[in-house]
Coordinates of C-alpha atoms in Angstrom, one line a residue:
M1 CA 0.0 0.0 0.0
K2 CA 2.9 2.4 0.8
V3 CA 4.4 1.6 -2.5
F4 CA 1.1 2.4 -4.3
K5 CA 0.8 5.7 -2.4
L6 CA 4.3 6.5 -3.3
I7 CA 3.7 5.8 -7.0
L8 CA 0.6 8.0 -6.9
F9 CA 2.5 10.8 -5.2
L10 CA 5.3 10.6 -7.7
L11 CA 2.8 10.6 -10.6
L12 CA 1.1 13.6 -9.1
I13 CA 4.4 15.4 -8.8
F14 CA 5.2 14.5 -12.4
L15 CA 1.9 15.8 -13.6
I16 CA 2.2 19.0 -11.6
G17 CA 5.8 19.5 -12.7
G18 CA 4.9 18.7 -16.3
S19 CA 2.0 21.2 -16.2
I20 CA 4.2 23.9 -14.9
Y21 CA 6.9 23.1 -17.4
F22 CA 4.6 23.2 -20.4
A23 CA 2.7 26.1 -19.1
S24 CA 6.0 28.1 -18.9
K25 CA 7.0 27.2 -22.4
D26 CA 6.4 29.9 -25.0
G27 CA 3.3 29.0 -27.0
N28 CA 3.0 32.1 -29.1
Y29 CA 3.0 31.8 -32.8
D30 CA 3.3 34.3 -35.6
I31 CA 3.1 32.9 -39.1
K32 CA 3.1 34.8 -42.4
E33 CA 3.3 33.8 -46.0
S34 CA 3.1 36.0 -49.1
K35 CA 2.6 35.6 -52.9
V36 CA 2.9 38.1 -55.7
I37 CA -0.2 37.9 -57.9
Q38 CA -0.8 39.5 -61.3
A39 CA -4.4 40.8 -60.6
P40 CA -6.0 44.1 -59.6
A41 CA -5.7 44.8 -55.8
S42 CA -9.5 45.5 -55.6
L43 CA -10.4 42.1 -57.1
L44 CA -8.1 40.3 -54.7
F45 CA -9.3 42.3 -51.8
N46 CA -13.0 41.8 -52.6
T47 CA -12.5 38.1 -53.0
V48 CA -10.8 37.6 -49.6
N49 CA -13.3 40.0 -48.1
D50 CA -16.3 37.8 -49.0
Y51 CA -16.3 34.5 -47.1
K52 CA -18.6 32.9 -49.7
T53 CA -15.5 32.7 -52.0
W54 CA -13.3 30.9 -49.4
E55 CA -14.6 27.4 -50.1
H56 CA -13.5 27.8 -53.7
W57 CA -9.9 28.7 -53.0
G58 CA -9.2 28.1 -49.3
P59 CA -6.9 25.3 -48.3
W60 CA -8.9 23.6 -45.6
K61 CA -11.3 21.6 -47.7
K62 CA -8.3 20.0 -49.4
E63 CA -7.3 18.6 -46.0
D64 CA -10.9 17.7 -44.9
S65 CA -13.4 16.9 -47.7
T66 CA -16.2 16.5 -45.1
M67 CA -16.2 20.2 -44.2
M68 CA -19.6 21.8 -44.3
F69 CA -20.0 25.6 -44.4
T70 CA -22.6 27.8 -42.7
Y71 CA -22.7 31.5 -43.7
L72 CA -23.9 34.5 -41.6
K73 CA -26.5 36.8 -43.3
N74 CA -23.6 39.1 -43.9
T75 CA -20.4 37.5 -45.4
V76 CA -18.7 40.7 -46.6
G77 CA -16.6 43.3 -44.7
V78 CA -16.7 44.2 -41.0
G79 CA -19.1 41.9 -39.1
G80 CA -19.2 39.4 -41.9
G81 CA -18.4 35.8 -41.0
Y82 CA -18.9 32.1 -41.5
S83 CA -18.4 28.8 -39.7
W84 CA -17.7 25.2 -40.6
D85 CA -18.1 21.6 -39.3
G86 CA -15.5 18.9 -39.8
D87 CA -12.5 17.4 -38.2
F88 CA -11.7 20.8 -36.6
P89 CA -14.9 22.9 -36.4
G90 CA -14.4 26.6 -36.2
N91 CA -15.6 30.1 -37.2
M92 CA -14.2 33.3 -38.6
K93 CA -15.3 36.9 -38.4
T94 CA -14.0 40.1 -39.9
T95 CA -13.2 42.9 -37.4
N96 CA -11.6 45.5 -39.6
A97 CA -11.2 46.2 -43.3
E98 CA -9.5 49.0 -45.3
Q99 CA -10.5 48.8 -49.0
D100 CA -7.8 47.3 -51.2
L101 CA -5.2 47.5 -48.4
S102 CA -5.9 45.3 -45.4
I103 CA -8.3 42.9 -43.6
E104 CA -8.3 41.8 -40.0
Q105 CA -10.2 38.7 -38.8
D106 CA -10.8 36.7 -35.6
L107 CA -10.4 32.9 -36.0
A108 CA -11.5 30.2 -33.5
I109 CA -10.9 26.5 -34.1
V110 CA -11.8 23.6 -31.8
T111 CA -8.8 21.2 -31.6
P112 CA -8.3 18.1 -29.4
G113 CA -6.4 20.4 -27.1
G114 CA -9.2 22.8 -26.7
E115 CA -10.4 25.9 -28.5
R116 CA -7.7 28.0 -30.1
F117 CA -8.1 31.7 -30.9
S118 CA -6.1 33.5 -33.5
K119 CA -5.9 36.9 -35.1
V120 CA -5.6 36.9 -38.9
Y121 CA -4.2 39.7 -41.0
W122 CA -4.2 40.3 -44.8
E123 CA -2.2 42.9 -46.6
F124 CA -2.4 43.9 -50.3
T125 CA 0.7 45.8 -51.5
H126 CA 1.4 47.1 -55.0
T127 CA 4.8 46.1 -56.4
K128 CA 7.0 48.2 -58.7
T129 CA 6.0 45.9 -61.6
G130 CA 2.3 46.6 -61.1
E131 CA 1.5 43.3 -59.4
V132 CA 0.1 42.8 -55.9
R133 CA 1.9 41.1 -53.0
V134 CA -0.8 39.4 -50.9
S135 CA 0.4 38.6 -47.4
W136 CA -1.5 36.2 -45.1
R137 CA -0.6 36.2 -41.4
T138 CA -1.9 34.6 -38.2
T139 CA -0.9 35.2 -34.6
G140 CA -2.0 33.6 -31.3
E141 CA -1.1 31.3 -28.4
H142 CA -1.3 27.5 -28.2
T143 CA -3.4 25.9 -25.4
L144 CA -1.6 23.9 -22.7
M145 CA -2.8 20.7 -24.2
D146 CA -1.6 21.8 -27.7
K147 CA 1.9 22.4 -26.3
V148 CA 1.9 18.9 -24.7
Y149 CA 0.7 17.3 -27.9
F150 CA 3.3 19.1 -30.1
A151 CA 6.0 18.0 -27.6
F152 CA 5.2 14.3 -27.9
S153 CA 4.1 14.1 -31.5
S154 CA 5.8 14.5 -34.9
M155 CA 3.5 17.4 -35.8
D156 CA 5.3 20.6 -36.8
F157 CA 2.6 23.3 -36.4
D158 CA 4.6 26.1 -37.9
K159 CA 5.6 24.1 -41.0
D160 CA 2.1 22.7 -41.5
M161 CA 0.5 26.1 -41.3
R162 CA 3.0 27.7 -43.7
A163 CA 2.3 24.9 -46.2
M164 CA -1.5 25.5 -45.8
Y165 CA -1.1 29.2 -46.3
T166 CA 1.1 28.7 -49.3
S167 CA -1.5 26.4 -50.8
G168 CA -4.3 28.9 -50.0
L169 CA -2.5 31.8 -51.7
E170 CA -1.9 29.6 -54.8
G171 CA -5.6 28.7 -54.7
L172 CA -6.5 32.4 -54.4
A173 CA -4.3 33.3 -57.4
S174 CA -5.8 30.5 -59.5
H175 CA -9.4 31.4 -58.5
V176 CA -8.9 35.1 -59.3
R177 CA -7.2 34.4 -62.6
G178 CA -10.2 32.2 -63.5
R179 CA -12.6 35.0 -62.7
M180 CA -10.6 37.4 -64.8
D181 CA -10.7 35.1 -67.8
E182 CA -14.5 34.7 -67.8
H183 CA -16.0 36.1 -71.0
T184 CA -19.1 35.8 -73.2
V185 CA -19.8 36.8 -76.8
T186 CA -23.3 37.8 -77.8
I187 CA -24.5 38.3 -81.3
K188 CA -27.1 41.1 -81.1
G189 CA -27.8 40.8 -84.9
V190 CA -28.7 43.5 -87.4
T191 CA -29.2 46.9 -85.8
E192 CA -28.6 50.6 -86.6
Y193 CA -25.8 52.8 -85.2
G194 CA -27.0 56.4 -84.7
G195 CA -23.8 58.0 -85.9
G196 CA -22.2 61.3 -84.9
F197 CA -19.1 63.5 -84.8
Y198 CA -15.7 62.5 -83.3
V199 CA -12.1 63.6 -82.8
Y200 CA -9.6 60.9 -83.8
K201 CA -6.0 60.0 -84.4
T202 CA -4.9 57.3 -87.0
T203 CA -1.9 55.1 -86.4
S204 CA -0.6 51.6 -87.2
A205 CA -0.1 49.0 -84.6
S206 CA 0.5 45.3 -84.0
G207 CA -0.9 42.8 -81.6
S208 CA 2.0 43.4 -79.2
N209 CA 1.7 47.2 -78.9
I210 CA -1.9 48.0 -79.8
S211 CA -3.0 48.5 -76.2
S212 CA -0.2 50.9 -75.4
I213 CA -0.7 52.9 -78.7
M214 CA -4.4 53.2 -78.0
G215 CA -3.6 54.5 -74.5
Q216 CA -1.3 57.1 -75.9
N217 CA -3.7 58.2 -78.6
Y218 CA -6.7 58.5 -76.2
G219 CA -4.5 60.5 -73.8
E220 CA -3.5 62.9 -76.6
I221 CA -7.2 63.3 -77.7
L222 CA -8.5 63.9 -74.2
Q223 CA -5.7 66.5 -73.5
Y224 CA -6.6 68.4 -76.7
M225 CA -10.3 68.3 -75.8
N226 CA -9.7 69.5 -72.3
Q227 CA -7.5 72.4 -73.5
H228 CA -10.0 73.5 -76.1
T229 CA -13.1 72.9 -73.9
V230 CA -14.6 70.2 -76.2
S231 CA -17.2 68.1 -74.4
Q232 CA -17.0 64.3 -74.7
A233 CA -20.3 62.9 -76.0
G234 CA -19.8 59.2 -75.6
M235 CA -17.4 56.4 -74.8
P236 CA -14.1 55.9 -76.7
F237 CA -14.1 53.8 -79.8
T238 CA -11.7 52.4 -82.5
I239 CA -12.3 52.4 -86.3
Y240 CA -10.3 49.7 -88.1
N241 CA -9.2 51.0 -91.4
E242 CA -7.2 47.9 -92.2
M243 CA -7.0 44.6 -90.5
N244 CA -4.2 42.4 -91.9
S245 CA -3.7 38.7 -91.6
N246 CA -0.3 39.2 -90.0
G247 CA -1.9 40.9 -87.0
T248 CA -1.1 44.5 -87.9
V249 CA -3.8 47.1 -88.1
I250 CA -4.3 50.7 -89.2
M251 CA -6.7 52.2 -86.7
S252 CA -8.3 55.4 -85.8
N253 CA -8.8 55.9 -82.1
A254 CA -11.7 58.3 -81.5
I255 CA -13.8 60.1 -78.9
P256 CA -17.3 61.2 -79.8
T257 CA -18.2 65.0 -79.6
Q258 CA -21.5 66.9 -79.7
N259 CA -20.6 68.8 -82.8
K260 CA -17.9 69.0 -85.5
V261 CA -14.6 70.1 -84.0
E262 CA -12.3 72.4 -86.0
I263 CA -8.8 71.3 -85.1
E264 CA -6.6 74.3 -84.2
G265 CA -2.9 74.7 -84.7
E266 CA -0.4 71.9 -85.7
S267 CA -1.9 68.6 -84.6
T268 CA -2.0 65.0 -85.7
L269 CA -5.7 64.9 -84.7
L270 CA -8.6 65.1 -87.1
S271 CA -12.4 65.5 -86.8
G272 CA -14.7 62.9 -88.4
Y273 CA -18.3 61.9 -88.8
I274 CA -20.1 58.5 -88.9
P275 CA -23.5 58.6 -90.6
R276 CA -26.4 56.6 -89.4
T277 CA -25.4 53.0 -90.3
K278 CA -26.9 49.6 -90.6
T279 CA -24.6 47.1 -88.8
V280 CA -24.3 43.7 -87.2
L281 CA -23.7 44.2 -83.5
V282 CA -21.6 41.8 -81.5
T283 CA -21.0 42.3 -77.7
L284 CA -18.1 41.0 -75.8
K285 CA -18.3 41.0 -72.0
G286 CA -14.7 40.2 -70.8
N287 CA -11.1 41.1 -71.2
Y288 CA -10.1 42.9 -74.4
T289 CA -7.7 39.9 -75.1
F290 CA -10.8 38.0 -76.2
L291 CA -11.8 40.6 -78.8
G292 CA -10.4 38.3 -81.6
N293 CA -13.0 35.6 -80.6
A294 CA -15.8 38.2 -80.8
W295 CA -14.7 39.4 -84.2
D296 CA -14.5 35.8 -85.4
E297 CA -18.1 35.2 -84.2
G298 CA -19.3 38.3 -85.9
M299 CA -17.8 37.3 -89.3
K300 CA -19.3 33.8 -89.0
Y301 CA -22.7 35.5 -88.4
L302 CA -22.3 37.5 -91.6
S303 CA -21.4 34.3 -93.6
Q304 CA -24.2 32.3 -92.0
Y305 CA -26.9 34.9 -93.1
S306 CA -25.2 35.9 -96.4
L307 CA -24.7 39.5 -95.2
I308 CA -22.2 41.7 -97.1
Q309 CA -20.0 44.3 -95.5
S310 CA -20.4 47.8 -96.7
D311 CA -17.5 50.1 -97.6
Q312 CA -17.7 51.8 -94.3
K313 CA -15.1 50.6 -91.8
P314 CA -16.0 48.5 -88.8
F315 CA -15.5 49.8 -85.3
E316 CA -15.7 48.9 -81.6
I317 CA -16.9 50.9 -78.7
Y318 CA -15.6 50.5 -75.1
T319 CA -18.8 51.0 -73.2
N320 CA -17.4 51.1 -69.7
D321 CA -14.3 52.4 -68.1
P322 CA -11.8 49.7 -66.9
G323 CA -10.7 52.1 -64.1
Q324 CA -14.2 51.7 -62.6
F325 CA -14.3 47.9 -63.2
P326 CA -11.2 46.2 -61.8
N327 CA -12.2 42.7 -63.0
P328 CA -11.6 42.5 -66.8
A329 CA -14.5 40.0 -66.9
D330 CA -16.8 43.0 -66.4
W331 CA -15.5 45.0 -69.4
I332 CA -18.0 45.5 -72.2
T333 CA -17.1 46.1 -75.8
E334 CA -19.6 46.6 -78.7
I335 CA -18.4 45.6 -82.1
Y336 CA -20.2 47.2 -85.1
I337 CA -19.7 45.7 -88.6
P338 CA -21.4 47.9 -91.2
I339 CA -23.4 46.0 -93.8
Q340 CA -25.0 46.8 -97.2

């Protein structure tokens, strides 16, 4: 009996000493991973800021396919949140958000060692090359039982979390790129374009530099119009004077005006007029890189219905401003192909 009591006493001493030892060990963690992603900061921010997107790119479901998600009425911004059931149930809620710059969240996860609470931080930083560095960070403190478990198991919490965050950032990049590549082409059929006056500049370009040349031309036109108090009467458009099989074009970049503009002084700009015109209208919703597909669909439509192009040159109108629509999938371009 004395031996049994001694064993119990030693065991109690061991447990008390072990508890003191593990309680005194530093259980704080601060883990951060980053990835440079070629996408608009606002699109990346808005994706992370809405918990309904997380199951599409988050890393947890890859580890636990049984996870089931429950969303609060609000899933976006401060106060938004969601929860999940699975091997490690938990919940997350947004506590602070600064548009396109940062997000702060509270994370709670139920582990075998008890409920673990963490702070989560997101940062979206522009790089010199125009990309965005997305940083995902978590801080917190392990429970006593977690510290005991990590001491006697092969689990490396820091390493596993870094791998999970790396996987999540790669998933975020892939998800956002997929959203940016979404596009639709719609054949609106035969319609009339109302016509009107415009100021334009004609240049040649190739597929590799057409975007930059367009930007320069529109900048020059807008500068002239501002200096001479000429009002813009519509969205910018491009008239294609020649479209060659080698990918080069001769184009006139134009901005509509209320009336005919008499160009003053020495200038490469000219004033033009499009009469009321019968056309085939094709609409692209998506990145300008898919305009070739839209043009191909338009030409197929002409062939299918035996429609013949007129001598008037085709043109495309950029109906919304990319500066106000960060996701290229939301850009809308109208293609007008004049017909006889």
